[in-house]
mmCIF file of C-alpha atoms in Angstrom:
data_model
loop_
_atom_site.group_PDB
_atom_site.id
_atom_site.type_symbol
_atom_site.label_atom_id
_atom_site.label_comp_id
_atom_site.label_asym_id
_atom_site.label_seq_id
_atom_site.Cartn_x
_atom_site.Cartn_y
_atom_site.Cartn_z
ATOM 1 C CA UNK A 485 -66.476 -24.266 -13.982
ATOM 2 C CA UNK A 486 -65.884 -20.632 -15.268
ATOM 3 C CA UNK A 487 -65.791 -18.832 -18.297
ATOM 4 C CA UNK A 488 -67.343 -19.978 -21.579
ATOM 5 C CA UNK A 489 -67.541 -23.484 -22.864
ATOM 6 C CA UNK A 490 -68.323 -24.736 -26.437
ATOM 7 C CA UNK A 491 -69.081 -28.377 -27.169
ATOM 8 C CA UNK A 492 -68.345 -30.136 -29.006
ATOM 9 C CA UNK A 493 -64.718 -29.610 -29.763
ATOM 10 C CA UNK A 494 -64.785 -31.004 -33.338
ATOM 11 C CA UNK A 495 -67.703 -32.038 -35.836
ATOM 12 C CA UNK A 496 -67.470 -33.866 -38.779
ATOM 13 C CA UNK A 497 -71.202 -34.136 -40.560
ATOM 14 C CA UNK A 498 -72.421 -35.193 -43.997
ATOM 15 C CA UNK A 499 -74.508 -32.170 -46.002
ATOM 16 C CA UNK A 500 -77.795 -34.096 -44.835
ATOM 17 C CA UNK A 501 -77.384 -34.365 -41.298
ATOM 18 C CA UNK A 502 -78.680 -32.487 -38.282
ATOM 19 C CA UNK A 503 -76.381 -31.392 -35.832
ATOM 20 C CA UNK A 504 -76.268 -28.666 -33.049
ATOM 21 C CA UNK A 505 -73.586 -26.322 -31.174
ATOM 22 C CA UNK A 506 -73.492 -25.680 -27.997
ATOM 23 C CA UNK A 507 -72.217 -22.199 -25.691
ATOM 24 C CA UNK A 508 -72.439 -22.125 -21.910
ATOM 25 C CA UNK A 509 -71.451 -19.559 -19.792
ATOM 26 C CA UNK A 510 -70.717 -19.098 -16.272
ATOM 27 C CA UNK A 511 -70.132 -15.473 -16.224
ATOM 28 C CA UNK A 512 -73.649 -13.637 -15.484
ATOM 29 C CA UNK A 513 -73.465 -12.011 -19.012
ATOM 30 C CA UNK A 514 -76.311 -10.954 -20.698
ATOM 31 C CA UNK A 515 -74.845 -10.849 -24.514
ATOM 32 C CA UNK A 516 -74.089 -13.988 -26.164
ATOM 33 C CA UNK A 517 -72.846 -14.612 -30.001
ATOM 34 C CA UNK A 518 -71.880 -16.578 -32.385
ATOM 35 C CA UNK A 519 -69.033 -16.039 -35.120
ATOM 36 C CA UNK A 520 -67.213 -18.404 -37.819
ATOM 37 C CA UNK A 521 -63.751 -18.236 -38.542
ATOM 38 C CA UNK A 522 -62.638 -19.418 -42.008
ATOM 39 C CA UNK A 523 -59.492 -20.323 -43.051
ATOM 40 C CA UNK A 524 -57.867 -16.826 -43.827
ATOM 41 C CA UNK A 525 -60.583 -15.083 -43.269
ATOM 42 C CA UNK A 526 -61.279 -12.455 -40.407
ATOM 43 C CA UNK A 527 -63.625 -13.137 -37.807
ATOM 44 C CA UNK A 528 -66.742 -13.263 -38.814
ATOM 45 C CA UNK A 529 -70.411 -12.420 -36.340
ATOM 46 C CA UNK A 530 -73.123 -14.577 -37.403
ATOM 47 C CA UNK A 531 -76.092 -13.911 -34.777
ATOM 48 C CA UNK A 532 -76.023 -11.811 -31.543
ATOM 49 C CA UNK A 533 -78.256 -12.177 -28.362
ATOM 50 C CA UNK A 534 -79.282 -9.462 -25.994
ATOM 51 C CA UNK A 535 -81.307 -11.095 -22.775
ATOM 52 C CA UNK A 536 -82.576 -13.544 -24.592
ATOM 53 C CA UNK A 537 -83.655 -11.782 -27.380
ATOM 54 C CA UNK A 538 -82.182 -12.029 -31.112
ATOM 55 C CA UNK A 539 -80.681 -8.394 -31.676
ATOM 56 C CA UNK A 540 -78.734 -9.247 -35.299
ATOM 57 C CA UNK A 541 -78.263 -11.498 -37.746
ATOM 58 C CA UNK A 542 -75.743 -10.662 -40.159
ATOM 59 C CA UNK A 543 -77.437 -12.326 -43.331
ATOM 60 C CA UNK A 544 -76.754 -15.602 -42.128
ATOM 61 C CA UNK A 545 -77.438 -18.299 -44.614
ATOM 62 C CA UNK A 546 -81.640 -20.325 -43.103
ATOM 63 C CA UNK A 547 -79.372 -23.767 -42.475
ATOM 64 C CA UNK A 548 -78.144 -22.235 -39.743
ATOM 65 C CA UNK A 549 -80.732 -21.639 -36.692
ATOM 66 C CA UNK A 550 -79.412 -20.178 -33.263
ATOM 67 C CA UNK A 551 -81.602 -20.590 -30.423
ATOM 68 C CA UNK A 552 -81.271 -18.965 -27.085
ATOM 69 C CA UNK A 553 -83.659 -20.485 -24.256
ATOM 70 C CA UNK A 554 -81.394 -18.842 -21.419
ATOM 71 C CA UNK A 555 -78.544 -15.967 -20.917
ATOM 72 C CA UNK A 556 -76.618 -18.801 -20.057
ATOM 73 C CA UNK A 557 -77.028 -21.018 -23.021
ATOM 74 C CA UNK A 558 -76.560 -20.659 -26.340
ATOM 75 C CA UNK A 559 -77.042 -23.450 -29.373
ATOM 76 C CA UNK A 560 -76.501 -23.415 -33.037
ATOM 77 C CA UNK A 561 -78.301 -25.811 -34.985
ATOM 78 C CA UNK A 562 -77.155 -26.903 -38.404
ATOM 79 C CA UNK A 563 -79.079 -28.569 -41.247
ATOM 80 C CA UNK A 564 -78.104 -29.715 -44.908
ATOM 81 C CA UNK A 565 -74.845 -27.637 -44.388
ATOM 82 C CA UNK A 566 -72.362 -27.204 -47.599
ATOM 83 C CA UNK A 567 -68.950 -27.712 -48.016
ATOM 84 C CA UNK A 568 -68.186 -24.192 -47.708
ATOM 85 C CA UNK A 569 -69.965 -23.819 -44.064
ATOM 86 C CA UNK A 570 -66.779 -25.902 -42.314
ATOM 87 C CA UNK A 571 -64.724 -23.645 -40.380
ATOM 88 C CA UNK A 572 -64.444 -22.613 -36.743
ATOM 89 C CA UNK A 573 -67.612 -21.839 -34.808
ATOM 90 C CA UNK A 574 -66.841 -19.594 -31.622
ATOM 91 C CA UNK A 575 -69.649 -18.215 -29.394
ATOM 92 C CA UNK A 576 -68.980 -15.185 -27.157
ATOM 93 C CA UNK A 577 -70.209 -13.372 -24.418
ATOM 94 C CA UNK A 578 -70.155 -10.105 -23.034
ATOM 95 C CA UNK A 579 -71.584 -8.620 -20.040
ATOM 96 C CA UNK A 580 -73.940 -6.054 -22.052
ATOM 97 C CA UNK A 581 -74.015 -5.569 -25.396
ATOM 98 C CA UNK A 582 -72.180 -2.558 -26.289
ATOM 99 C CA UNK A 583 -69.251 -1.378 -28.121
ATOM 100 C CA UNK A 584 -66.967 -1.265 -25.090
ATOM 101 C CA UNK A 585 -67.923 -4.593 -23.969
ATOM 102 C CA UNK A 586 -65.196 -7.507 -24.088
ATOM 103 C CA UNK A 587 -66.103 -10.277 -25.056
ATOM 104 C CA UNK A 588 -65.036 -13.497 -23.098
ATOM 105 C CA UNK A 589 -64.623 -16.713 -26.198
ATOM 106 C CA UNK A 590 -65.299 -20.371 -25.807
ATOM 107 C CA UNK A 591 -62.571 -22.146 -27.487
ATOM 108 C CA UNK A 592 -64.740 -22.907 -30.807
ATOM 109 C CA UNK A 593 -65.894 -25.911 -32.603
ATOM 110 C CA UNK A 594 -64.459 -27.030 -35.662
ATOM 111 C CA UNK A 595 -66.649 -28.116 -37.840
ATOM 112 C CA UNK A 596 -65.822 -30.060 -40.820
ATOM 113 C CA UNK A 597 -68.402 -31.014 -43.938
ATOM 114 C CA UNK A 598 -68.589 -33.987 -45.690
ATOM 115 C CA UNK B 1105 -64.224 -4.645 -48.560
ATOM 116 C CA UNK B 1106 -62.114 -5.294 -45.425
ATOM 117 C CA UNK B 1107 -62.813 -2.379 -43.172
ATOM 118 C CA UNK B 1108 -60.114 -3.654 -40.342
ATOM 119 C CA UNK B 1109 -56.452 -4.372 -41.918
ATOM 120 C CA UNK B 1110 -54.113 -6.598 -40.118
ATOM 121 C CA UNK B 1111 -51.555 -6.109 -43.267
ATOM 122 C CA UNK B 1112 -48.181 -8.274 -41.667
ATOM 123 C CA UNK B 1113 -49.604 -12.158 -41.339
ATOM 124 C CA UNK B 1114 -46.906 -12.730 -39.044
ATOM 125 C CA UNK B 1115 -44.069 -11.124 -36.988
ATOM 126 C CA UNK B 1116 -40.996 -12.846 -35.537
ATOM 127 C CA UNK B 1117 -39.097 -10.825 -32.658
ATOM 128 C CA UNK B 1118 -36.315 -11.785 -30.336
ATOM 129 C CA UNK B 1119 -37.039 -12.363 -26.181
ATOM 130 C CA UNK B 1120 -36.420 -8.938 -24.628
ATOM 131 C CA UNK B 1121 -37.028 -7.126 -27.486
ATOM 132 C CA UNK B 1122 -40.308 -4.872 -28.263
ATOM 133 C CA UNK B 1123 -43.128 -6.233 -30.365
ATOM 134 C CA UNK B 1124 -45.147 -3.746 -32.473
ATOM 135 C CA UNK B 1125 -47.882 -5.073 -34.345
ATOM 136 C CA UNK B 1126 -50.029 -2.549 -36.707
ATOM 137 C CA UNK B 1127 -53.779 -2.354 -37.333
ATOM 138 C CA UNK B 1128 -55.207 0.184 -39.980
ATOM 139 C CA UNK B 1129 -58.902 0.872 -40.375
ATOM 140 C CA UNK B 1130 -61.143 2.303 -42.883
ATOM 141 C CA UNK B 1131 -64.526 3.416 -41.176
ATOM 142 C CA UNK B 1132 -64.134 6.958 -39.373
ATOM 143 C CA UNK B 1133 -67.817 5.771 -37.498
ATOM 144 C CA UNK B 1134 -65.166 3.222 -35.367
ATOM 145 C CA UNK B 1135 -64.825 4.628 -31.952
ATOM 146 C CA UNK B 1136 -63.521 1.955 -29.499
ATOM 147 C CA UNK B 1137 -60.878 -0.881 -30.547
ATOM 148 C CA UNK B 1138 -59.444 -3.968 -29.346
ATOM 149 C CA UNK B 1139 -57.355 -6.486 -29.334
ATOM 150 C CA UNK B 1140 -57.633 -10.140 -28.225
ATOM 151 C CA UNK B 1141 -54.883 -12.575 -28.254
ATOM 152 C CA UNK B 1142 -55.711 -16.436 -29.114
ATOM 153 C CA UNK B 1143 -53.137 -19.711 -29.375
ATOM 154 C CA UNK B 1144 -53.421 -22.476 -30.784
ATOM 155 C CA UNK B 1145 -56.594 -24.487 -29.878
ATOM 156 C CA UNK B 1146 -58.384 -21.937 -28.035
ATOM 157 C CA UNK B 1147 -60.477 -18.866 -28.364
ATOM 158 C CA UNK B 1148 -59.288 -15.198 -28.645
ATOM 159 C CA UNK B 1149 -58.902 -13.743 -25.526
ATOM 160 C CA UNK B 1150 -59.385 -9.794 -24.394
ATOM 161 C CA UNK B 1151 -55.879 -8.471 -24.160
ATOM 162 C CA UNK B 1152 -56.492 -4.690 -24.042
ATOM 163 C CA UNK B 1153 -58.824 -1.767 -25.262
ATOM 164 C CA UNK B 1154 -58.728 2.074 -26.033
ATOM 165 C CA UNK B 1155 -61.705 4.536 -27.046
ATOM 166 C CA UNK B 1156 -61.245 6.860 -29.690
ATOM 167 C CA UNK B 1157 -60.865 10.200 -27.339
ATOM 168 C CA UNK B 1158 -57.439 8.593 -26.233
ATOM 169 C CA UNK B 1159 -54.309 8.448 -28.059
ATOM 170 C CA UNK B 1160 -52.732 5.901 -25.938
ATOM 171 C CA UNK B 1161 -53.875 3.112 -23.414
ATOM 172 C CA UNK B 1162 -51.366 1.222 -21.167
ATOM 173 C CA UNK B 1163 -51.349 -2.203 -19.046
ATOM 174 C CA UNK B 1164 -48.171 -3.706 -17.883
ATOM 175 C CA UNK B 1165 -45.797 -4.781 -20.551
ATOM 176 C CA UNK B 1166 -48.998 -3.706 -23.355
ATOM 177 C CA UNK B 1167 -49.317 -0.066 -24.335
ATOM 178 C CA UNK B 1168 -51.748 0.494 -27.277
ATOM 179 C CA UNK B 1169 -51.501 3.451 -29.417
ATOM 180 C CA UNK B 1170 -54.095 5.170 -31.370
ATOM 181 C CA UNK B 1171 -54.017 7.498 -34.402
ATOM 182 C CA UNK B 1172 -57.035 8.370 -35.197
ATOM 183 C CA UNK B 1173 -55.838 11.071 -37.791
ATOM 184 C CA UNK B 1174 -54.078 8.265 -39.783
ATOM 185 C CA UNK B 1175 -56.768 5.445 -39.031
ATOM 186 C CA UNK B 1176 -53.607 3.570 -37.464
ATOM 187 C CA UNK B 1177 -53.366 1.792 -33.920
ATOM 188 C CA UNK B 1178 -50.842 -0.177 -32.612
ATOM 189 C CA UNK B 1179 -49.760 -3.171 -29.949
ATOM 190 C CA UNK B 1180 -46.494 -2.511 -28.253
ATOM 191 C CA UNK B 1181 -45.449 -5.191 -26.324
ATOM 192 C CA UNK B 1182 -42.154 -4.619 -24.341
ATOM 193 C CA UNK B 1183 -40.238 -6.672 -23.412
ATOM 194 C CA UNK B 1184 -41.486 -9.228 -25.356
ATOM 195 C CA UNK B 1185 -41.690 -12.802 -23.962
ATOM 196 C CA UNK B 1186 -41.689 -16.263 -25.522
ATOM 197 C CA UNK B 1187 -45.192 -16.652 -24.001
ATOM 198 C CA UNK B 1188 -46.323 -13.723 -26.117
ATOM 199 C CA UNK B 1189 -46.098 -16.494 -28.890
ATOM 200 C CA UNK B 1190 -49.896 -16.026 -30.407
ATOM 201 C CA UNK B 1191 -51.803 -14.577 -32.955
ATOM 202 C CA UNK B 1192 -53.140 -11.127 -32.413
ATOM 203 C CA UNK B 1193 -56.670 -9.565 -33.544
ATOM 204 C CA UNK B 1194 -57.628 -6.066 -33.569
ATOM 205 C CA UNK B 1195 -60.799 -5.127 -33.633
ATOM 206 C CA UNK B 1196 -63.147 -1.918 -34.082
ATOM 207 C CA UNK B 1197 -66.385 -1.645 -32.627
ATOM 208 C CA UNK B 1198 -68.556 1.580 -33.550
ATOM 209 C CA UNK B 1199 -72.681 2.379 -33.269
ATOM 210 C CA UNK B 1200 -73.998 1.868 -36.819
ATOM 211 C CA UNK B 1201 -77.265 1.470 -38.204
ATOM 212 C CA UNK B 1202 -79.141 1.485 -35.002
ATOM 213 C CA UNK B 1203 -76.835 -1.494 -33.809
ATOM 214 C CA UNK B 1204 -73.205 -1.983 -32.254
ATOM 215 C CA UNK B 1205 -70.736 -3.628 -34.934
ATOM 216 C CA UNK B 1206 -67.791 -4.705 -33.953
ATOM 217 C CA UNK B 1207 -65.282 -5.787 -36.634
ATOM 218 C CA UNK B 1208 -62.045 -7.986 -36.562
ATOM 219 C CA UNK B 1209 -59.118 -8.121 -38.363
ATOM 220 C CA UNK B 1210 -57.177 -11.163 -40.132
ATOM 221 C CA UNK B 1211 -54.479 -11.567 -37.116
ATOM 222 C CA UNK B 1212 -50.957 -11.326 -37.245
ATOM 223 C CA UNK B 1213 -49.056 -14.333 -35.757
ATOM 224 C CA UNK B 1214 -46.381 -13.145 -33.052
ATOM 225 C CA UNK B 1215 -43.122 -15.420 -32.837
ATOM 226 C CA UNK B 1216 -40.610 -14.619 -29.483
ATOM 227 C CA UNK B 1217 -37.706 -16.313 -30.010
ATOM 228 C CA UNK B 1218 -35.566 -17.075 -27.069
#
């Protein structure tokens, strides 16, 4: 299996619930992100990864809590969400981190609130 | 304040004919830009890139133009195919604060009609 892979596909959770997110990729990259997509919204980046390491995160909301144990792996873990949080998830990755890296896209998770 | 402007949310052109979708941008600090294409049901993928000391990048049936005078780029797709059918993001990536940002536009939704 290649590229990057997001599961699962779709979520539907209550506001009290714990769920997580999960990115794999087979592509030897070292960068890995996470971004929402809301309706009519641009895209937006929530948390980068840099070997490993957490590099940003762009004033994302404490219910949300990335974790990266591996360059391969990637998880977002969600807790006492709101309405407002459903929308697509996508993680990325890129072989460096840099701003003429590519990034290769799992095909998201959307997640809806209850 | 949107920084990346995607102002037509959709574009309908006939098979054969040339595609041109538009991308304006407000940050002079953006040096590299891209755009990804994504249907329905899956994640953007990388289409094609250009840095800021070129005014024009080609690749196949893509060219992508760049005026950086203006703040304008553009997607030129020629001759346009019904597979083309997507929606298109552009995105700018530039060295900010310390950190690489890369910011996307809202996506304009390409229609080839054969």
């Amino acid at each position: 299996e290649t590229g990057v892979t997001q599961t699962p596909r779709h979520l539907v959770m209550g506001m009290t619930n714990k769920k997580s997110l999960k990115c794999e990729q087979h592509l030897g990259h070292n960068a890995m992100y996470w971004y929402k997509q809301s309706a009519k919204k641009p895209l937006e980046l929530m948390f980068v990864y840099n070997f490993k390491e957490q590099t940003e995160n762009n004033s994302v909301p404490s219910r949300f809590s990335p974790e990266c144990p591996n360059s391969s792996h990637l998880f977002l873990h969600l807790h006492t969400l709101q309405p407002e949080d459903s929308a697509l998830y996508l993680c990325a990755s890129s072989q460096d981190r840099g701003i003429n890296q590519p990034q290769h896209f799992g095909d998201g998770t959307r997640l809806s609130i209850l | 304040d949107q920084q990346v402007k995607q102002n037509s949310p959709s574009l309908s052109v006939q098979e054969g004919r040339i595609s041109i979708l538009n991308c304006d941008y407000t940050n002079s600090m953006f040096d590299y830009f891209l755009w990804y294409k994504k249907y329905p049901a899956e994640g953007p993928t990388f289409l094609i890139s250009i840095s800021s000391i070129k005014d024009k990048n080609e690749d196949g049936r893509f060219t992508v133009f760049l005026n950086k005078s203006a703040k304008h780029l553009s997607l030129h797709i020629v001759p346009s195919q019904p597979g083309d059918s997507a929606v298109y993001f552009c995105a700018a990536s530039a060295y900010q604060g310390g950190s690489e940002k890369l910011v996307f536009g809202k996506g304009t939704k390409l229609t080839v009609n054969p």
